[in-house]
Coordinates of C-alpha atoms in Angstrom, one line a residue:
Chain D
M1 CA 9.1 -8.2 12.5
K2 CA 6.6 -5.0 11.6
I3 CA 6.3 -3.7 7.8
R4 CA 4.9 -0.4 7.3
Q5 CA 4.6 0.4 3.4
L6 CA 4.7 4.1 2.4
F7 CA 4.3 5.4 -1.1
D8 CA 5.3 8.5 -3.2
Y9 CA 2.9 9.8 -5.6
D10 CA 5.1 11.6 -7.8
T11 CA 7.6 8.6 -8.6
W12 CA 5.4 5.6 -7.8
T13 CA 8.0 4.4 -5.1
Y14 CA 7.5 2.0 -2.3
T15 CA 9.4 3.1 0.7
Y16 CA 9.6 0.4 3.7
L17 CA 9.8 0.7 7.3
L18 CA 10.8 -2.3 9.0
W19 CA 11.5 -2.9 12.8
D20 CA 12.0 -5.3 15.4
E21 CA 9.0 -5.3 17.9
T22 CA 11.1 -5.9 20.9
S23 CA 14.1 -3.8 20.5
K24 CA 12.5 -1.2 17.9
E25 CA 15.8 -1.4 16.2
A26 CA 14.4 -0.1 12.5
A27 CA 15.7 0.1 8.9
I28 CA 14.2 2.0 5.9
I29 CA 14.4 0.7 2.3
D30 CA 14.4 3.1 -0.4
S31 CA 13.7 6.1 1.1
V32 CA 12.4 9.3 -0.8
K33 CA 14.2 12.9 -0.6
E34 CA 10.8 14.8 -0.8
Q35 CA 9.4 12.7 2.0
V36 CA 12.2 12.7 4.6
E37 CA 9.8 14.7 7.0
R38 CA 7.0 12.4 6.8
D39 CA 9.6 9.5 7.5
M40 CA 11.1 11.0 10.2
Q41 CA 7.8 11.8 11.8
H42 CA 6.8 8.2 11.3
I43 CA 10.0 7.1 12.8
K44 CA 9.8 9.3 15.8
E45 CA 6.1 8.5 16.6
L46 CA 6.7 4.7 16.4
G47 CA 9.6 5.1 18.8
L48 CA 12.1 3.5 16.7
N49 CA 15.9 3.2 16.5
L50 CA 16.9 3.4 13.1
K51 CA 20.3 1.5 12.6
Y52 CA 20.1 1.4 8.6
A53 CA 19.0 3.1 5.5
L54 CA 19.2 0.2 2.9
E55 CA 19.0 0.9 -0.9
T56 CA 18.0 -1.6 -3.1
H57 CA 19.9 -0.2 -5.9
I58 CA 21.0 3.5 -7.1
H59 CA 17.6 4.8 -8.5
A60 CA 17.1 6.4 -11.6
D61 CA 13.8 7.9 -11.1
H62 CA 14.0 9.4 -7.8
I63 CA 16.6 10.8 -5.2
T64 CA 16.8 8.9 -1.9
A65 CA 16.7 10.3 1.3
A66 CA 19.3 8.2 3.0
G67 CA 21.8 10.8 3.4
P68 CA 19.6 13.1 5.3
I69 CA 18.3 10.5 7.3
R70 CA 21.7 9.3 8.3
E71 CA 22.4 12.8 9.5
R72 CA 19.3 13.2 11.7
T73 CA 19.6 9.2 13.0
G74 CA 23.0 8.0 12.7
A75 CA 21.7 5.1 10.4
K76 CA 24.2 3.2 8.4
I77 CA 23.7 3.4 4.5
V78 CA 23.9 0.3 2.8
V79 CA 24.2 -0.3 -1.1
H80 CA 25.7 -2.9 -3.2
K81 CA 29.0 -2.9 -3.9
N82 CA 28.8 -2.5 -7.5
S83 CA 27.2 0.6 -7.3
E84 CA 30.8 2.3 -6.4
S85 CA 29.3 4.6 -4.0
Q86 CA 31.3 7.0 -2.2
C87 CA 28.9 8.1 0.3
A88 CA 27.7 4.7 1.5
D89 CA 28.9 3.2 5.0
I90 CA 28.6 -0.3 4.0
L91 CA 28.9 -1.7 0.4
A92 CA 27.3 -4.8 0.7
V93 CA 27.7 -8.0 -1.3
E94 CA 25.7 -11.5 -1.5
G95 CA 25.4 -13.1 2.0
D96 CA 26.1 -10.1 4.1
E97 CA 23.7 -10.0 7.0
F98 CA 22.6 -7.0 9.3
K99 CA 20.6 -7.3 12.8
L100 CA 17.4 -5.6 14.1
G101 CA 17.2 -6.5 17.3
E102 CA 16.7 -10.6 17.0
Q103 CA 15.9 -10.3 13.5
T104 CA 18.3 -10.8 10.5
I105 CA 18.1 -8.8 7.2
K106 CA 20.1 -11.1 4.5
V107 CA 21.7 -9.5 1.5
L108 CA 20.9 -11.4 -2.0
H109 CA 22.2 -9.6 -5.2
T110 CA 19.6 -9.9 -7.9
P111 CA 20.9 -7.9 -10.9
G112 CA 19.4 -7.2 -13.8
H113 CA 17.7 -3.6 -13.7
T114 CA 21.0 -2.5 -12.8
N115 CA 24.4 -4.3 -11.8
N116 CA 24.0 -3.4 -8.2
D117 CA 20.7 -4.8 -7.2
I118 CA 19.7 -6.2 -3.8
T119 CA 17.0 -8.2 -2.6
Y120 CA 16.4 -7.8 1.2
L121 CA 15.3 -11.1 2.9
I122 CA 13.8 -10.4 6.2
D123 CA 11.3 -12.8 8.0
G124 CA 9.5 -14.4 5.2
A125 CA 9.8 -11.2 3.2
A126 CA 11.6 -10.3 0.2
F127 CA 12.0 -6.5 -0.7
T128 CA 12.8 -7.1 -4.3
G129 CA 13.4 -3.4 -5.5
D130 CA 13.0 -3.4 -9.3
T131 CA 14.3 -6.6 -9.9
L132 CA 10.6 -8.6 -9.3
L133 CA 7.6 -6.2 -9.4
V134 CA 4.4 -7.5 -9.2
R135 CA 3.5 -9.7 -12.3
D136 CA 6.1 -7.6 -14.0
C137 CA 10.2 -6.9 -13.5
G138 CA 12.4 -3.8 -13.8
R139 CA 13.8 -2.7 -17.2
T140 CA 17.0 -3.9 -18.4
D141 CA 17.8 -1.1 -20.8
F142 CA 20.4 1.4 -18.9
Q143 CA 22.6 1.5 -15.8
L144 CA 24.2 -2.0 -16.9
G145 CA 21.2 -3.4 -16.7
S146 CA 21.1 -7.1 -18.7
N147 CA 18.6 -9.3 -19.7
E148 CA 20.4 -12.4 -18.8
A149 CA 21.1 -11.0 -15.5
M150 CA 17.7 -10.3 -14.6
Y151 CA 16.3 -13.8 -16.1
H152 CA 18.8 -15.4 -13.8
S153 CA 18.2 -13.2 -10.8
L154 CA 14.1 -13.9 -11.4
T155 CA 14.5 -17.7 -12.2
E156 CA 17.5 -18.8 -10.2
K157 CA 17.3 -16.6 -7.4
L158 CA 14.1 -15.5 -6.5
F159 CA 12.1 -18.0 -7.7
K160 CA 14.1 -20.4 -5.4
L161 CA 12.7 -18.8 -2.2
A162 CA 9.9 -20.4 -0.4
E163 CA 6.5 -19.7 -2.3
D164 CA 4.7 -18.1 0.7
T165 CA 7.6 -15.4 0.5
M166 CA 5.8 -12.1 0.6
V167 CA 7.3 -9.7 -2.2
F168 CA 7.4 -6.2 -1.7
P169 CA 8.3 -4.3 -4.8
A170 CA 10.0 -0.7 -4.9
H171 CA 7.3 0.2 -7.4
D172 CA 3.9 -0.4 -8.7
Y173 CA 2.3 1.2 -11.7
K174 CA -1.3 -0.7 -11.3
G175 CA -2.2 -0.2 -7.6
F176 CA -0.8 -3.5 -6.3
S177 CA 1.1 -3.4 -3.0
Q178 CA 2.3 -6.8 -2.7
S179 CA 2.5 -10.5 -3.9
T180 CA 4.2 -13.8 -3.2
I181 CA 6.8 -15.9 -4.8
G182 CA 4.3 -18.3 -5.5
E183 CA 1.9 -16.3 -7.2
E184 CA 4.9 -14.6 -9.6
K185 CA 6.4 -17.8 -10.3
Q186 CA 3.1 -18.9 -11.9
F187 CA 1.2 -15.4 -13.2
N188 CA 4.5 -13.0 -13.8
N189 CA 3.4 -11.7 -17.1
R190 CA 7.2 -11.6 -18.0
V191 CA 8.7 -14.8 -16.7
G192 CA 6.2 -16.6 -15.0
N193 CA 4.8 -20.2 -15.7
A194 CA 8.3 -21.2 -16.9
K195 CA 8.6 -18.7 -19.7
S196 CA 11.8 -19.2 -21.5
Y197 CA 14.8 -16.9 -21.7
Q198 CA 14.4 -16.6 -25.4
D199 CA 10.6 -15.4 -24.6
F200 CA 11.5 -13.4 -21.8
S201 CA 14.2 -11.6 -23.8
T202 CA 11.9 -10.9 -26.7
I203 CA 9.6 -9.1 -24.3
M204 CA 12.2 -6.9 -22.7
D205 CA 13.6 -6.0 -25.9
N206 CA 10.3 -4.7 -27.2
L207 CA 9.3 -2.6 -24.4
N208 CA 10.1 0.8 -26.1
L209 CA 10.1 2.7 -23.0
P210 CA 10.9 6.1 -22.7
R211 CA 13.9 7.3 -21.0
P212 CA 13.3 8.1 -17.1
K213 CA 12.7 11.9 -17.0
R214 CA 14.8 12.0 -14.0
I215 CA 17.6 9.7 -14.6
D216 CA 20.5 12.8 -15.2
I217 CA 19.4 14.1 -11.9
A218 CA 19.0 11.0 -9.7
V219 CA 21.6 8.6 -10.6
P220 CA 24.3 11.5 -9.7
G221 CA 22.0 12.2 -6.7
N222 CA 22.0 8.8 -5.4
M223 CA 25.7 8.6 -6.0
Q224 CA 25.7 11.3 -3.2
C225 CA 23.3 9.7 -1.4
G226 CA 20.9 12.6 -1.5
L227 CA 23.2 15.0 0.2
K228 CA 23.6 17.7 -2.3
D229 CA 20.5 19.5 -3.4
N230 CA 21.3 20.2 -6.9
P231 CA 23.7 17.4 -8.1
T232 CA 25.3 17.4 -11.4
V233 CA 26.2 14.7 -13.7
Q234 CA 29.8 12.9 -12.8
Chain F
M1 CA -6.6 -14.2 6.9
K2 CA -4.9 -12.7 4.0
I3 CA -5.3 -9.1 3.2
R4 CA -4.4 -7.8 -0.2
Q5 CA -4.5 -3.7 -0.5
L6 CA -5.0 -2.5 -3.7
F7 CA -4.9 1.1 -5.1
D8 CA -6.8 3.3 -7.2
Y9 CA -4.3 6.2 -8.4
D10 CA -7.1 8.7 -9.8
T11 CA -9.3 8.8 -6.8
W12 CA -6.6 7.8 -4.0
T13 CA -8.6 4.8 -2.8
Y14 CA -7.6 1.6 -1.1
T15 CA -9.6 -1.5 -2.2
Y16 CA -8.9 -4.7 0.1
L17 CA -9.0 -7.9 -0.7
L18 CA -9.6 -10.6 2.2
W19 CA -9.8 -14.2 2.1
D20 CA -9.5 -17.4 4.1
E21 CA -6.7 -19.5 3.3
T22 CA -8.0 -22.7 4.0
S23 CA -11.7 -22.3 2.1
K24 CA -10.7 -19.7 -0.4
E25 CA -13.7 -17.7 0.8
A26 CA -13.1 -14.0 -0.2
A27 CA -14.6 -10.4 0.4
I28 CA -13.7 -7.6 -1.7
I29 CA -14.2 -3.9 0.4
D30 CA -14.7 -0.7 -1.8
S31 CA -14.1 -1.7 -5.3
V32 CA -13.4 0.8 -7.9
K33 CA -15.3 0.6 -11.1
E34 CA -12.5 1.3 -13.2
Q35 CA -10.4 -1.3 -11.5
V36 CA -12.7 -3.9 -12.1
E37 CA -10.6 -6.0 -14.7
R38 CA -7.6 -5.8 -12.9
D39 CA -9.5 -7.0 -9.5
M40 CA -11.2 -9.9 -11.4
Q41 CA -8.3 -11.3 -12.8
H42 CA -6.6 -11.0 -9.1
I43 CA -9.2 -12.8 -7.7
K44 CA -9.2 -15.4 -10.5
E45 CA -5.2 -16.0 -10.2
L46 CA -5.7 -16.4 -6.3
G47 CA -8.0 -18.7 -6.9
L48 CA -10.6 -17.1 -4.7
N49 CA -14.5 -17.5 -4.7
L50 CA -16.0 -14.0 -3.5
K51 CA -18.5 -14.3 -1.4
Y52 CA -19.1 -10.5 -0.7
A53 CA -18.5 -7.1 -2.0
L54 CA -18.5 -4.8 1.0
E55 CA -18.9 -1.2 0.9
T56 CA -17.7 0.8 4.0
H57 CA -20.2 3.8 2.8
I58 CA -22.0 5.5 -0.1
H59 CA -18.9 7.1 -1.7
A60 CA -19.1 10.8 -2.8
D61 CA -15.3 10.0 -4.8
H62 CA -15.7 7.1 -6.6
I63 CA -18.2 4.6 -8.3
T64 CA -18.1 1.3 -6.8
A65 CA -17.4 -2.3 -8.9
A66 CA -19.8 -4.0 -6.8
G67 CA -22.6 -4.4 -9.2
P68 CA -20.2 -5.5 -11.7
I69 CA -18.5 -7.8 -9.6
R70 CA -21.7 -9.3 -8.5
E71 CA -22.7 -10.1 -12.0
R72 CA -19.7 -12.2 -12.6
T73 CA -19.0 -13.8 -9.2
G74 CA -22.5 -13.9 -7.5
A75 CA -21.0 -12.2 -4.5
K76 CA -23.3 -10.5 -2.0
I77 CA -23.4 -6.5 -2.0
V78 CA -23.5 -5.3 1.8
V79 CA -23.9 -1.7 2.7
H80 CA -25.3 -0.3 5.5
K81 CA -28.7 0.1 6.2
N82 CA -29.0 3.7 6.6
S83 CA -27.8 4.2 2.8
E84 CA -31.1 3.3 1.8
S85 CA -29.7 1.6 -1.2
Q86 CA -32.0 -0.5 -3.5
C87 CA -29.6 -2.6 -5.1
A88 CA -27.6 -4.0 -2.3
D89 CA -28.2 -7.6 -1.2
I90 CA -27.6 -7.2 2.6
L91 CA -28.8 -3.7 4.4
A92 CA -26.2 -4.4 7.4
V93 CA -26.7 -3.1 10.9
E94 CA -24.0 -3.2 13.7
G95 CA -23.5 -6.4 15.0
D96 CA -24.0 -8.4 11.8
E97 CA -21.4 -11.3 10.8
F98 CA -20.4 -12.6 7.6
K99 CA -18.2 -16.1 7.2
L100 CA -15.4 -16.7 5.0
G101 CA -14.5 -20.1 5.7
E102 CA -13.8 -20.1 9.8
Q103 CA -13.3 -16.4 9.6
T104 CA -15.6 -13.7 10.6
I105 CA -16.4 -10.2 9.6
K106 CA -18.2 -8.1 12.1
V107 CA -20.0 -5.0 11.6
L108 CA -19.6 -1.9 13.4
H109 CA -21.6 1.3 12.7
T110 CA -19.1 4.2 12.6
P111 CA -21.0 7.1 11.2
G112 CA -19.8 10.7 11.1
H113 CA -18.5 11.1 7.6
T114 CA -21.6 9.7 6.4
N115 CA -24.5 8.4 8.1
N116 CA -23.9 4.9 6.8
D117 CA -20.4 4.4 7.7
I118 CA -19.3 0.7 8.3
T119 CA -16.1 -0.5 10.0
Y120 CA -15.5 -4.0 8.9
L121 CA -13.6 -6.1 11.8
I122 CA -11.8 -8.9 10.8
D123 CA -8.9 -11.1 12.4
G124 CA -7.3 -8.3 14.4
A125 CA -7.7 -5.6 11.4
A126 CA -10.4 -2.9 11.3
F127 CA -11.1 -1.6 7.7
T128 CA -12.2 1.9 8.5
G129 CA -13.4 3.5 5.4
D130 CA -13.7 7.1 5.8
T131 CA -14.2 7.4 9.4
L132 CA -10.8 6.7 10.6
L133 CA -8.0 7.5 8.3
V134 CA -3.9 7.4 9.1
R135 CA -3.3 10.6 11.5
D136 CA -6.8 11.7 10.0
C137 CA -10.5 11.4 9.6
G138 CA -13.0 11.9 7.1
R139 CA -14.6 15.1 6.5
T140 CA -18.4 15.6 7.8
D141 CA -19.5 18.0 5.9
F142 CA -22.3 16.5 3.3
Q143 CA -24.2 13.3 3.1
L144 CA -25.6 13.7 6.6
G145 CA -22.3 13.7 8.3
S146 CA -21.7 15.1 11.9
N147 CA -18.7 16.2 14.0
E148 CA -20.7 14.5 16.7
A149 CA -21.0 11.4 15.4
M150 CA -17.6 11.4 14.0
Y151 CA -16.1 11.9 17.4
H152 CA -18.1 9.3 19.1
S153 CA -17.1 6.6 16.2
L154 CA -13.4 7.5 16.7
T155 CA -13.4 7.8 20.5
E156 CA -16.1 5.5 21.8
K157 CA -16.0 3.0 19.2
L158 CA -12.8 2.5 17.2
F159 CA -10.8 3.8 20.1
K160 CA -12.0 1.1 22.4
L161 CA -10.7 -1.8 20.1
A162 CA -7.4 -3.3 20.9
E163 CA -4.4 -1.1 20.4
D164 CA -2.7 -3.4 18.1
T165 CA -5.9 -3.4 15.8
M166 CA -4.5 -2.9 12.3
V167 CA -6.3 0.2 10.6
F168 CA -6.8 0.1 6.9
P169 CA -8.1 3.3 5.6
A170 CA -10.2 4.0 2.5
H171 CA -8.1 6.5 1.4
D172 CA -4.4 8.0 2.0
Y173 CA -3.5 11.1 0.7
K174 CA 0.1 11.2 2.1
G175 CA 1.3 7.8 1.2
F176 CA 0.5 6.1 4.4
S177 CA -1.3 2.6 4.0
Q178 CA -2.2 1.6 7.3
S179 CA -2.1 2.3 11.0
T180 CA -2.9 0.8 14.4
I181 CA -5.6 1.8 16.9
G182 CA -2.8 2.6 19.1
E183 CA -0.9 4.9 17.0
E184 CA -4.2 6.9 16.3
K185 CA -5.2 7.3 19.9
Q186 CA -2.0 8.9 20.3
F187 CA -1.0 10.6 17.1
N188 CA -4.1 11.0 15.3
N189 CA -4.1 14.9 14.4
R190 CA -7.6 15.5 14.9
V191 CA -8.7 13.6 17.8
G192 CA -5.5 11.6 19.1
N193 CA -4.1 12.5 22.3
A194 CA -7.4 12.8 23.8
K195 CA -8.6 15.9 22.2
S196 CA -11.7 17.6 23.3
Y197 CA -14.9 17.4 21.3
Q198 CA -14.6 21.0 21.3
D199 CA -11.1 21.1 19.7
F200 CA -11.9 18.5 17.4
S201 CA -15.1 20.3 16.3
T202 CA -13.4 23.4 15.5
I203 CA -11.0 21.7 13.4
M204 CA -13.4 20.0 11.3
D205 CA -15.5 23.3 10.9
N206 CA -12.4 24.9 9.5
L207 CA -11.1 22.7 7.2
N208 CA -12.3 24.7 3.9
L209 CA -12.6 21.5 1.6
P210 CA -13.9 22.0 -1.8
R211 CA -16.6 20.0 -2.9
P212 CA -15.9 16.7 -4.2
K213 CA -15.6 17.2 -8.0
R214 CA -17.3 13.6 -8.7
I215 CA -20.1 13.5 -5.8
D216 CA -23.1 14.4 -8.2
I217 CA -22.0 11.5 -10.4
A218 CA -20.6 9.0 -7.6
V219 CA -23.4 9.2 -4.8
P220 CA -26.1 8.1 -7.4
G221 CA -23.9 5.9 -9.2
N222 CA -23.2 4.0 -5.8
M223 CA -27.0 4.3 -4.8
Q224 CA -27.0 1.8 -8.2
C225 CA -24.2 -0.3 -7.2
G226 CA -21.9 1.0 -10.0
L227 CA -24.4 -0.9 -12.5
K228 CA -25.5 2.0 -14.4
D229 CA -23.1 3.7 -17.0
N230 CA -24.2 7.2 -16.8
P231 CA -26.0 7.7 -13.3
T232 CA -28.1 10.6 -13.1
V233 CA -28.7 12.3 -9.8
Q234 CA -32.0 10.7 -8.2

């Protein structure tokens, strides 16, 4: 499996393009609406047959390009069932699998940032969305986020993966691009080194983060798969 | 060989940390002074023994962390001989090799952006500095840059590498993180698809780029390996 990491500077979002080398069947994870021309050109140049537009969750910070990409490629849009998306093709649940040639993408439900977070597992790599970030994790204070669910997803699901599993997050704010499960078990600032739930929860309850600037546009926009230019709050 | 890509948002610079898994011997390519604490912590967490601080060239857009990193790790600073650096430990020329455990880093002289550009070749990956960028190349209009040298470096040196060689640039301005030699031979906007020297040179002569904001600080700062807080023009 080939992995190409792409970055949107305005929203600090990592988009991933994955493909099976033999069949050229491909998926895009967490596309960004403003980058659709860049990504479509890249898909064309690489000669890829895009089968899936995968979302790790309903994002609050950017609008997905999944809808426009589906219109141009026929790719199926995948989001977690809990999102209650009306525009996705597949409402996925834990254990679902998608094929890219001989390669398999597996769905792990890792809620906590929202109630609909998916980690996609592919060939020794975990695309962890806003659940596990490098030395960090997603916030839990909106979109049905939950400290308990986050702690469980991190420690009981993601940290049970093989230590050399590569971690590819949906965002980074310090310039990190990837990590491994082994590193995060040891060094994650919020939950590494076997930090207790109580300590984790205290950290999360005291982050005092501002409300995401684009949440009132991004969430309804993503509930429409990025297909409306001016989504309104639903 | 393990490769970790790191990013400095202010100067759009990619720093690379490379290490041999067995021996943990490591090198850092194109470090950024403002990121030294992040990078030193990462080196410590990964348990690496930093042997080399490699520079692809004397940068005009940021000040290196090579000097401060040498002070804290004993790593040897490598820059090309043409830089005439007084602070580096090794003034490298084409064909030089450096060992990280059983792995070998090879020096390819790829001038054009400056007269002292090195591409470091390691285990199927090329760290191309500001010579070859994704779909692009470095500018040639200062620091003894040259359209002729750049065209030669791109078409006669880098494009002669194996097509599946991974390309890791020193910068990107569109959110790309890597490419391959095969892709760039085909799709590079300035020199791909067998573009002639004349066409290439016309593009380069009409870029009309502004003078780099930090050049008067960065070049002398890098001639001092980032060791002086307030470098002056020499």
